[in-house]
Short mmCIF file of N, CA and C in Angstrom, two decimals:
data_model
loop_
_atom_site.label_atom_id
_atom_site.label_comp_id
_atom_site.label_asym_id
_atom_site.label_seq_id
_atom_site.Cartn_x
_atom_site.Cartn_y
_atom_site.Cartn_z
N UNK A 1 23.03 -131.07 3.22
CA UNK A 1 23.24 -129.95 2.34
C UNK A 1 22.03 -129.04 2.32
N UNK A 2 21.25 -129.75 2.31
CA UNK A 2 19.83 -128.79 2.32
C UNK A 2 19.62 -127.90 3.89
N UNK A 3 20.19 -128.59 4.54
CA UNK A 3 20.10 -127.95 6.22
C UNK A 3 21.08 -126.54 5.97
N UNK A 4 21.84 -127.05 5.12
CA UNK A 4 22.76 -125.30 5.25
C UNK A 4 22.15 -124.50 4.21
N UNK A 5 21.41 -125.11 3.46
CA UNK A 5 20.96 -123.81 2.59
C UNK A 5 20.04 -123.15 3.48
N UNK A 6 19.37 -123.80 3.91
CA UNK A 6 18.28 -123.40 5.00
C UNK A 6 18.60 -122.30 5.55
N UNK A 7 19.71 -122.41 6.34
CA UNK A 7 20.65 -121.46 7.32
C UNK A 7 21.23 -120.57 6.95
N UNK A 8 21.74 -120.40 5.50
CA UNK A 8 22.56 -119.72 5.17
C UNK A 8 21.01 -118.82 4.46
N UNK A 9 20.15 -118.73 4.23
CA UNK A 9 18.48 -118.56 3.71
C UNK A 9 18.52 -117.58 4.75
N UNK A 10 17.99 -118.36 5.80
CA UNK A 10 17.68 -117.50 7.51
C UNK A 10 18.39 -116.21 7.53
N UNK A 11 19.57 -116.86 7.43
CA UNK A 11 20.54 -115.32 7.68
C UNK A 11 20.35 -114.70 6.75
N UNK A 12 20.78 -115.00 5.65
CA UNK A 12 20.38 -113.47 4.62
C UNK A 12 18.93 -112.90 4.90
N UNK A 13 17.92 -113.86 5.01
CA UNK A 13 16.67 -113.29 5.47
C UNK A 13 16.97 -111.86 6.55
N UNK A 14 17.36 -112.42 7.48
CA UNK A 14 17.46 -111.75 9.10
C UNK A 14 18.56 -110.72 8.63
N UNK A 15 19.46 -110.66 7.86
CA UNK A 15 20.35 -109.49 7.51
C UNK A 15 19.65 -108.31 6.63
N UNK A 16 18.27 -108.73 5.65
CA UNK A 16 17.84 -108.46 5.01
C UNK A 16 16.92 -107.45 5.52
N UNK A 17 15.88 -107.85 6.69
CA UNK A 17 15.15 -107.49 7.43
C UNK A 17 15.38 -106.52 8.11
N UNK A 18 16.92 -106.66 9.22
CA UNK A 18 17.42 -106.23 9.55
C UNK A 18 17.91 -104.81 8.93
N UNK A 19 18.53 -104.98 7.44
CA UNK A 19 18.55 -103.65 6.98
C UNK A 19 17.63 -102.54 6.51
N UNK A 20 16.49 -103.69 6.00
CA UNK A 20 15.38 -102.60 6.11
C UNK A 20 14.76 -101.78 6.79
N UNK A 21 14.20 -102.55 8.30
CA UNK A 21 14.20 -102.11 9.46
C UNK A 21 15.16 -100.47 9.85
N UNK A 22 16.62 -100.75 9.47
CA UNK A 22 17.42 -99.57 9.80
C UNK A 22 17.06 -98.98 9.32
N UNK A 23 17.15 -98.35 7.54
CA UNK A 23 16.24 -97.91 6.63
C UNK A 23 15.17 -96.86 7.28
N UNK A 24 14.14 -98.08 7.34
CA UNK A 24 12.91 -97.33 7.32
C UNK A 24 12.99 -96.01 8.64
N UNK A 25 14.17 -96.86 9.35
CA UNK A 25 13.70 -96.14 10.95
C UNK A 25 14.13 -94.69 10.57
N UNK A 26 15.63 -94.66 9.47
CA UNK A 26 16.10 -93.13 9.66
C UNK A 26 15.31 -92.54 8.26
N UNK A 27 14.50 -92.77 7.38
CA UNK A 27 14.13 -92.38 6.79
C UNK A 27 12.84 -91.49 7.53
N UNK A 28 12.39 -92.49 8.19
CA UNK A 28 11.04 -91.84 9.20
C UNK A 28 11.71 -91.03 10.37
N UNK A 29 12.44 -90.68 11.06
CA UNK A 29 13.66 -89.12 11.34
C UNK A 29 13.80 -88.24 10.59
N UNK A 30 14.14 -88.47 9.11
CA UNK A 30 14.52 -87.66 8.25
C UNK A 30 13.05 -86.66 8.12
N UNK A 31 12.40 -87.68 8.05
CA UNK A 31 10.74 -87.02 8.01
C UNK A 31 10.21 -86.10 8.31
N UNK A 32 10.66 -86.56 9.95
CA UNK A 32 9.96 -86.01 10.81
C UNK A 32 10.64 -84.56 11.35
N UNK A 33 11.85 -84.66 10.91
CA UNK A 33 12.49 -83.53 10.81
C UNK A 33 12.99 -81.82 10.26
N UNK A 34 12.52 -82.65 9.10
CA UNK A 34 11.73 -81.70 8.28
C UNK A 34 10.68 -80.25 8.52
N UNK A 35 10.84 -79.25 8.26
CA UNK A 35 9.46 -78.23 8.70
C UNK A 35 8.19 -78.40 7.61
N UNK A 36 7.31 -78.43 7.88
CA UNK A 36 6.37 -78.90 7.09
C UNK A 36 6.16 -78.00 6.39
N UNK A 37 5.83 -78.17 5.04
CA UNK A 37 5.47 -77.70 3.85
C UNK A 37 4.76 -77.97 2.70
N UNK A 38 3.42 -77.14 2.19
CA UNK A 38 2.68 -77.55 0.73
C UNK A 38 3.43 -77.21 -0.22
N UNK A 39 3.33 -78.08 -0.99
CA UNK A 39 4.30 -78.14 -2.33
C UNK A 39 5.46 -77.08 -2.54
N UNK A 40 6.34 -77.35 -1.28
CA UNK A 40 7.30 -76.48 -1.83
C UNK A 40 6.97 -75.75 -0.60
N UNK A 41 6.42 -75.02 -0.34
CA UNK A 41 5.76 -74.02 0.22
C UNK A 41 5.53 -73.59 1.89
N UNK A 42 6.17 -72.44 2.54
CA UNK A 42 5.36 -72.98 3.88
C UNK A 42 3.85 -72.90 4.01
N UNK A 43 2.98 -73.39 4.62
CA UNK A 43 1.93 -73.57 4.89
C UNK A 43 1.16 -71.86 5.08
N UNK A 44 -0.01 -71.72 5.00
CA UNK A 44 -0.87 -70.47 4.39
C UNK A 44 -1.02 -70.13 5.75
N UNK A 45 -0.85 -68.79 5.91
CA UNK A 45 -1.39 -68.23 7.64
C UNK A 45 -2.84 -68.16 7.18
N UNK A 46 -3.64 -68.16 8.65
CA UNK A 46 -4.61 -68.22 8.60
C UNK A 46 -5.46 -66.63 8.51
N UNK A 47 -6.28 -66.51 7.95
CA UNK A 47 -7.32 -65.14 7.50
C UNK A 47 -8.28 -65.85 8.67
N UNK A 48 -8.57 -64.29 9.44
CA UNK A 48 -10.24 -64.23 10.08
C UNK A 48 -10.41 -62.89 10.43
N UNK A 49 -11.42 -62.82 10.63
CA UNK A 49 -12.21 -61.42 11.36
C UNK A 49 -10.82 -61.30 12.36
N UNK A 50 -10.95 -59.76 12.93
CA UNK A 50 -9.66 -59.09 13.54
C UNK A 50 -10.56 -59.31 15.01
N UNK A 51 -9.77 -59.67 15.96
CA UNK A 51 -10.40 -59.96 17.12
C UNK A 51 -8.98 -59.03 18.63
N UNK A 52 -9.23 -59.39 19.42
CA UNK A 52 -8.03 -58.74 20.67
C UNK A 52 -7.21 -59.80 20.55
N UNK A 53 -7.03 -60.75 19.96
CA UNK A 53 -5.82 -61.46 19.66
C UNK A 53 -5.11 -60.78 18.50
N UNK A 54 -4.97 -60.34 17.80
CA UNK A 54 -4.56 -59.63 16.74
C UNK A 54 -3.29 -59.81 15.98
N UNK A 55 -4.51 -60.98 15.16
CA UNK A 55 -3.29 -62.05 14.68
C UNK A 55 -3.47 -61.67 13.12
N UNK A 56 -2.43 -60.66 12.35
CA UNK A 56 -2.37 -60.38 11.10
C UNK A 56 -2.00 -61.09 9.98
N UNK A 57 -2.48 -61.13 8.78
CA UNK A 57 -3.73 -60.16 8.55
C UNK A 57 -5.06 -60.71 9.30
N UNK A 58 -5.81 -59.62 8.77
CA UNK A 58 -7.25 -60.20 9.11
C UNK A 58 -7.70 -59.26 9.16
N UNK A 59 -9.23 -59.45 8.87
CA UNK A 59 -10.76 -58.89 7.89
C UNK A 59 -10.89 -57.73 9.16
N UNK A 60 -10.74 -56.45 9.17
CA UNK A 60 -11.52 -55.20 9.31
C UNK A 60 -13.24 -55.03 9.63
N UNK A 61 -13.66 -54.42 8.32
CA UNK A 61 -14.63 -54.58 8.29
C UNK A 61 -14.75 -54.97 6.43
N UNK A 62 -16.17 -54.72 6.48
CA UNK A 62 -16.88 -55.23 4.86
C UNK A 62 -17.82 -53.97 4.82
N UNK A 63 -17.95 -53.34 3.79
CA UNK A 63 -18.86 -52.54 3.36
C UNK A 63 -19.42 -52.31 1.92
N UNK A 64 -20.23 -51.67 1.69
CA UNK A 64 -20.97 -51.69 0.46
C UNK A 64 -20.48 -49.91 0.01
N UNK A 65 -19.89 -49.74 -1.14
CA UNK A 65 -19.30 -48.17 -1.14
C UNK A 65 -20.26 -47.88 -2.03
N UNK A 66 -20.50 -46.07 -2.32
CA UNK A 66 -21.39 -45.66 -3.20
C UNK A 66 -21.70 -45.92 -4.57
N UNK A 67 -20.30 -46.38 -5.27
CA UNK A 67 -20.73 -47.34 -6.90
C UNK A 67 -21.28 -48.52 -6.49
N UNK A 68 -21.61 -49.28 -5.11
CA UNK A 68 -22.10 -50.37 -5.05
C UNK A 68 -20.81 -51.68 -5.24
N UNK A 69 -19.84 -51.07 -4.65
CA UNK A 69 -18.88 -52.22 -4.96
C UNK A 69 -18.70 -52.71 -3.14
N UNK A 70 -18.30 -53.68 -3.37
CA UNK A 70 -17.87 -53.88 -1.87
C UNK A 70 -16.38 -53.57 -1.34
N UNK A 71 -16.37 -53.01 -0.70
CA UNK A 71 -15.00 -52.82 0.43
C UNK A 71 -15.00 -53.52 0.97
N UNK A 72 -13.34 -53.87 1.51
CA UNK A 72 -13.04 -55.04 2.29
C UNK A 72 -11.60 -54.39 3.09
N UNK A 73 -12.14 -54.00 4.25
CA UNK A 73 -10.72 -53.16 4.94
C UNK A 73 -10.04 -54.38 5.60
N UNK A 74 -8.38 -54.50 5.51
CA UNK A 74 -8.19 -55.91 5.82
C UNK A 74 -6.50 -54.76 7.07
N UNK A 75 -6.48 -55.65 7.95
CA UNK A 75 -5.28 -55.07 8.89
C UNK A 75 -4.10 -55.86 8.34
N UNK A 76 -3.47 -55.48 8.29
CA UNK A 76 -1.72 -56.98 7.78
C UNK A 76 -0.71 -56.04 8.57
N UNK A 77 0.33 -56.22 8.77
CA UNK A 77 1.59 -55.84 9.44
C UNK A 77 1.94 -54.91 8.37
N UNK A 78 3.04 -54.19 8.91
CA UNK A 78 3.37 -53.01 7.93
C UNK A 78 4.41 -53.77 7.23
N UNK A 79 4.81 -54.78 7.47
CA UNK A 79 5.88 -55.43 6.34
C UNK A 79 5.32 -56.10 5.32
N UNK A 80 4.04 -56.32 5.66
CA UNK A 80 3.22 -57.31 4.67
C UNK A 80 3.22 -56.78 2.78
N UNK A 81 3.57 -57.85 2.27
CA UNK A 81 3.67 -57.22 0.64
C UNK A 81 2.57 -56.80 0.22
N UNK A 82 2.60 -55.96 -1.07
CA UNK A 82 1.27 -55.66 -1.59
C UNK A 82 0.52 -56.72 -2.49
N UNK A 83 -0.75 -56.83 -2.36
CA UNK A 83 -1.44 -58.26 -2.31
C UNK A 83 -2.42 -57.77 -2.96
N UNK A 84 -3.59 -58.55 -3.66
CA UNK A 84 -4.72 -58.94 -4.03
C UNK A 84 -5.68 -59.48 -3.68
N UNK A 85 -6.82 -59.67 -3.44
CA UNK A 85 -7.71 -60.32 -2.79
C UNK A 85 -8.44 -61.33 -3.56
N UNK A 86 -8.77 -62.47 -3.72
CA UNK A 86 -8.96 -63.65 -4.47
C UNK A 86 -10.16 -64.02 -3.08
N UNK A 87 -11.43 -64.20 -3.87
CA UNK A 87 -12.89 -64.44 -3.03
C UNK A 87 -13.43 -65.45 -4.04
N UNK A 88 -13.92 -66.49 -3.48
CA UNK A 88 -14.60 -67.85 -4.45
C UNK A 88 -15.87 -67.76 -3.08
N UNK A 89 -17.32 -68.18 -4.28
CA UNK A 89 -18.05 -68.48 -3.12
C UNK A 89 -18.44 -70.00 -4.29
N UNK A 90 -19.58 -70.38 -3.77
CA UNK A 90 -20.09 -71.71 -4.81
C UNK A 90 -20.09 -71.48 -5.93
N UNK A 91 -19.94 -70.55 -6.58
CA UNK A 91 -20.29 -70.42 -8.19
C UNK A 91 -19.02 -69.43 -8.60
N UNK A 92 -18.33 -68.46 -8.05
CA UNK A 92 -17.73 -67.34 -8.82
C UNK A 92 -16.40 -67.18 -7.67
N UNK A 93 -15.73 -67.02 -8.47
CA UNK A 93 -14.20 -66.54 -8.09
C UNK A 93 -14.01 -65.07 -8.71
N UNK A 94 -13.91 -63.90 -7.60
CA UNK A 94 -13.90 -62.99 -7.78
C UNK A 94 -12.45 -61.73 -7.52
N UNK A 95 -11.77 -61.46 -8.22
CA UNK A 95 -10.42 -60.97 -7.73
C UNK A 95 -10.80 -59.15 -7.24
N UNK A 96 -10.11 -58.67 -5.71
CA UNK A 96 -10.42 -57.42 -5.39
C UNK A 96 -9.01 -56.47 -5.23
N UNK A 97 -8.84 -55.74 -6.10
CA UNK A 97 -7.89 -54.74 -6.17
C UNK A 97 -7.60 -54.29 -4.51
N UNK A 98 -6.31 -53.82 -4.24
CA UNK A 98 -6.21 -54.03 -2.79
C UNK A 98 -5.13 -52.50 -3.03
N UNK A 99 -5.61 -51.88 -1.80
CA UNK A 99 -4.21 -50.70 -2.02
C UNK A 99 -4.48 -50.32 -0.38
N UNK A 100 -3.11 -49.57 -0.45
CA UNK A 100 -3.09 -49.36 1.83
C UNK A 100 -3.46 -47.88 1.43
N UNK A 101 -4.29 -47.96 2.72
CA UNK A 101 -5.46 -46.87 3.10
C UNK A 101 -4.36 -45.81 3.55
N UNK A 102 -4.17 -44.34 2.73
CA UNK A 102 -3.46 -43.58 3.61
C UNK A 102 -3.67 -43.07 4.61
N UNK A 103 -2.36 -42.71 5.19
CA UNK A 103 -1.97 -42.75 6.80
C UNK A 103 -2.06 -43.72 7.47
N UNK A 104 -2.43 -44.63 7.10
CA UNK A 104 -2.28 -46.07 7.93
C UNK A 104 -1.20 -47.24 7.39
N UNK A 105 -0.24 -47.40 8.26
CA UNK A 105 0.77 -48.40 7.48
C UNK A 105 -0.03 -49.71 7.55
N UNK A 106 -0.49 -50.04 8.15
CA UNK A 106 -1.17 -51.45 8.19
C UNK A 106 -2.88 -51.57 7.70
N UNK A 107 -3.29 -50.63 7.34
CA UNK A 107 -4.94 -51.43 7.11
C UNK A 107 -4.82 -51.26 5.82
N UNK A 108 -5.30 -51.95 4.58
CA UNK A 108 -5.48 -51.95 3.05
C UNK A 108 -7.04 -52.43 2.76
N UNK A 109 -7.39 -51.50 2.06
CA UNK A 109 -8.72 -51.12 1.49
C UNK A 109 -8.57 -52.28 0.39
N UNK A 110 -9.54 -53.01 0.22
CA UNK A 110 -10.07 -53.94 -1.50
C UNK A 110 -11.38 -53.60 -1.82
N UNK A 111 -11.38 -53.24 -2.91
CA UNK A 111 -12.80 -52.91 -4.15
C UNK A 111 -12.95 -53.86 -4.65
N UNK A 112 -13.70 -54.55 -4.95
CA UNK A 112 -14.81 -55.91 -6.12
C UNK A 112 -15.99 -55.35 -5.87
N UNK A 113 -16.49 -56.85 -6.38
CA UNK A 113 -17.80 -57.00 -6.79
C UNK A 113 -18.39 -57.44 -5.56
N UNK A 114 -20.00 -56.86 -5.30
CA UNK A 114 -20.43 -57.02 -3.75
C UNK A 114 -20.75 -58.77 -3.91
N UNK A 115 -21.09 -59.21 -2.28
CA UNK A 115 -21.62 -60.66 -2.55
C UNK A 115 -22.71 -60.38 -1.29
N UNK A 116 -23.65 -60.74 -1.47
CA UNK A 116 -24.97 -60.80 -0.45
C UNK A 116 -24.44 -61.60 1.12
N UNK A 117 -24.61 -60.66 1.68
CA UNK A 117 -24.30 -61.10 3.47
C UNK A 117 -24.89 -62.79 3.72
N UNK A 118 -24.30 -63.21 4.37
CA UNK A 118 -24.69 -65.01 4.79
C UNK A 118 -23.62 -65.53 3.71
N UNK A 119 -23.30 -65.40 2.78
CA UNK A 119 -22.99 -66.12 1.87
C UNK A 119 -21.39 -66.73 2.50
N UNK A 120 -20.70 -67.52 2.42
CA UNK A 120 -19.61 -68.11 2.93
C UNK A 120 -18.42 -68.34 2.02
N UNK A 121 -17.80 -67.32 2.15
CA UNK A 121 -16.62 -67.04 0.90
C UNK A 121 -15.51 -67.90 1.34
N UNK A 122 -14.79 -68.29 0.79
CA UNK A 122 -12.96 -68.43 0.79
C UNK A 122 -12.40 -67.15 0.63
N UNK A 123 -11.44 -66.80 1.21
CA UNK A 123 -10.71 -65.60 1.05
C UNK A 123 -9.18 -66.27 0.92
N UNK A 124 -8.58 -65.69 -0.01
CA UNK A 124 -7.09 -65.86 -0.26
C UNK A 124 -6.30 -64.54 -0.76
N UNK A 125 -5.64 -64.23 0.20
CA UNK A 125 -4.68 -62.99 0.01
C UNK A 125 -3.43 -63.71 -1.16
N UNK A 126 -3.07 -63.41 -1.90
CA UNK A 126 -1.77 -63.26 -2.66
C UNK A 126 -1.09 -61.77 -2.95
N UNK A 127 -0.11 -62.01 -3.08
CA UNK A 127 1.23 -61.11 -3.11
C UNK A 127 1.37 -60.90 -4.60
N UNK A 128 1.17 -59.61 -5.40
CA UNK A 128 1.83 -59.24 -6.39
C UNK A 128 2.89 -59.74 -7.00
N UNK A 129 3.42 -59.94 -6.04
CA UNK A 129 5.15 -60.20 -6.48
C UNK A 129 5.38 -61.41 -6.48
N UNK A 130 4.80 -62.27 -7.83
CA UNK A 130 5.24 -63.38 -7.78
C UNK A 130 3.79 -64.39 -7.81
N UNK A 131 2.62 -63.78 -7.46
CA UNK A 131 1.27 -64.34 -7.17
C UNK A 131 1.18 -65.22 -6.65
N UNK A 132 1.99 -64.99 -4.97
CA UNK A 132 2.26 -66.18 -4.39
C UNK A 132 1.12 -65.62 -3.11
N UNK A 133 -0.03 -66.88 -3.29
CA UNK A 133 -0.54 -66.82 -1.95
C UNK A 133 0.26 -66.89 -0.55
N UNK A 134 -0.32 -65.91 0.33
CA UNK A 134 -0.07 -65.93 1.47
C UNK A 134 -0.90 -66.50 2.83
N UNK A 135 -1.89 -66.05 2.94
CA UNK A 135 -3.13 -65.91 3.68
C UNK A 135 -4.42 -66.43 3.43
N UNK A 136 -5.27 -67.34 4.32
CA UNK A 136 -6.28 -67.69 3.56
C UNK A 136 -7.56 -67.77 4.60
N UNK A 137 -8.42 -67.99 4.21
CA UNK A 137 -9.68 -67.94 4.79
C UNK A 137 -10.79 -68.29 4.65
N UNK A 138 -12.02 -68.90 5.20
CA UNK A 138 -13.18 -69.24 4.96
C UNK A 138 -14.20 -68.70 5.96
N UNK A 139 -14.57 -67.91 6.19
CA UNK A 139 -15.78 -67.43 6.86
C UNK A 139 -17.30 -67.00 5.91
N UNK A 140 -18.28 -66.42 6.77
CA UNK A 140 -19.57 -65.57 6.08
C UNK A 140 -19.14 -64.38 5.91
N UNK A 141 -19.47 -63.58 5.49
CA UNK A 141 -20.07 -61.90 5.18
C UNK A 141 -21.23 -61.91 6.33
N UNK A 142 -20.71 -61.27 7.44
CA UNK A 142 -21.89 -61.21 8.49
C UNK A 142 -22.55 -60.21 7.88
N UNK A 143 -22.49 -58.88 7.36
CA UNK A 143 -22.98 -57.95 7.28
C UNK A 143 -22.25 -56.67 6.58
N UNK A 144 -22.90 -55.84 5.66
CA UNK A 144 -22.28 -54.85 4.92
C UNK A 144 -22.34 -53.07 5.74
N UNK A 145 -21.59 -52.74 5.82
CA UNK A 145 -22.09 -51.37 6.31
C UNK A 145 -22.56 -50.19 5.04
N UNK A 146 -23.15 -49.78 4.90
CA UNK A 146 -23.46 -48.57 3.52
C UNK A 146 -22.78 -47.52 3.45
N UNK A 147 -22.05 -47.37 2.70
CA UNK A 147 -21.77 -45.96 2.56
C UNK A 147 -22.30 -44.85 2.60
N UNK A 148 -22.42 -43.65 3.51
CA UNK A 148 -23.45 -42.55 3.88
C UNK A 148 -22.83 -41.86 2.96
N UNK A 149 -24.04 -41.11 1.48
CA UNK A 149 -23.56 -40.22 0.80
C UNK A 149 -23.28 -38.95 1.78
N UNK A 150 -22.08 -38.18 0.62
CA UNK A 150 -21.72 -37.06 1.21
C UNK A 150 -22.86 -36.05 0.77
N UNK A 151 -23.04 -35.10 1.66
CA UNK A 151 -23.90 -34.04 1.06
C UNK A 151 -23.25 -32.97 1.64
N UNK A 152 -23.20 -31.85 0.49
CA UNK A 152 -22.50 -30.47 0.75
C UNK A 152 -23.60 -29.56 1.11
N UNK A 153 -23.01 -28.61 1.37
CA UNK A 153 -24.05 -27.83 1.26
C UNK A 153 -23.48 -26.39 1.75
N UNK A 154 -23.72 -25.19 1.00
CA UNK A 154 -23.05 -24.06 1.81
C UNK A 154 -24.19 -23.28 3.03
N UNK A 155 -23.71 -23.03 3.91
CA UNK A 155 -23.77 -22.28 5.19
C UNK A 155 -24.76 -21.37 4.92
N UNK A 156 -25.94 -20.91 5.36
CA UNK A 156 -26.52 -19.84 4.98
C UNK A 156 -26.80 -19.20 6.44
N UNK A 157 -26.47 -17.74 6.60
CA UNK A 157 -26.41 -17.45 7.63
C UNK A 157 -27.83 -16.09 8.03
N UNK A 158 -28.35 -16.28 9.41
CA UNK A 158 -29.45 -15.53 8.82
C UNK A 158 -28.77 -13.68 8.96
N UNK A 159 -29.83 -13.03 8.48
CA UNK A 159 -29.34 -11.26 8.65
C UNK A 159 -29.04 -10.97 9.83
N UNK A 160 -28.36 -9.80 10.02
CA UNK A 160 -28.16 -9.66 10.95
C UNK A 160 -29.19 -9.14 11.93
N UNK A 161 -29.44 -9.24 13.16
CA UNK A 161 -30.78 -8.46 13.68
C UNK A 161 -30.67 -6.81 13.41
N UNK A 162 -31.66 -6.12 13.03
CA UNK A 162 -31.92 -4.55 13.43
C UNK A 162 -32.41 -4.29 14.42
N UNK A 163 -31.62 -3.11 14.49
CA UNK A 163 -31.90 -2.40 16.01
C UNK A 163 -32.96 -1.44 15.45
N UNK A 164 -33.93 -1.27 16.56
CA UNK A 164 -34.93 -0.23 16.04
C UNK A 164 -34.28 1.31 16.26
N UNK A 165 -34.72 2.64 15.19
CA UNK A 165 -33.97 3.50 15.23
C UNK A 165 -34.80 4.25 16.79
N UNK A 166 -33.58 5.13 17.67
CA UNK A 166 -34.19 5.47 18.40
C UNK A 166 -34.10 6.82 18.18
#
């Protein structure tokens, strides 16, 4: 009697095993099948400096404008939503108003607060609509360009020459 419990043990064991085994296998398919995604989310395109690959968005240039704020000319596709600029360095998370540069469907100008060149920001683009990040980034601030004040000035033209009387 004990020999068949044994056996009749085994098998449920081995049926047991057996189903888990199936289990796990299509659960790990199901998986893998899947398009990958953060919470919900598809995954963040990547932000960098604009290079001859010209993979949008991505960083323009950086400049320092005459109130002393920093510009941040960024390229994105002309379908790209209107966005915000979100900058963290070690200490401060800084948000930069973002608007598209006219006549250009694709480059958008951002105003903040300047951050000293070397320094190694995170950059995260988000979308207005919804404050759903899009785009993200970690590079330096290689360098600021200055804004050259304008100077006016009117024309002064000299007299005309005289002819001596003859």
């Amino acid at each position: 009697m004990n020999r068949n419990r044994l056996i009749v043990g085994l098998v449920i064991l081995a049926v047991f095993m057996i189903l888990l085994l199936a289990g796990s296998l299509i659960l790990l398919m199901e998986w893998n099948s899947r398009p990958v995604h953060i919470s919900g989310r598809k995954p963040l395109s990547h932000l960098g400096y604009c290079s001859s690959m010209q993979v949008m968005p991505c960083i323009l240039s950086f400049s320092l404008g005459s109130d002393g704020k920093m510009v941040i000319n960024v390229l994105t596709k002309s379908s790209a939503p209107d966005f915000y600029l979100k900058i963290r360095n070690a200490t401060l998370e800084n948000i930069y108003e973002c608007q598209k540069v006219k006549g250009f469907s694709t480059q958008v100008s951002c105003t903040g607060e300047a951050s000293p060149p070397g320094d190694v920001l995170q950059f995260l683009l988000v979308s207005t609509d919804g404050n759903t990040p899009f785009a993200e980034g970690r590079f330096p601030v290689i360098g600021l360009a200055l804004a050259t004040p304008e100077i006016y000035f009117t024309p002064t033209f000299p007299p005309p020459p005289t002819r001596p009387p003859r």
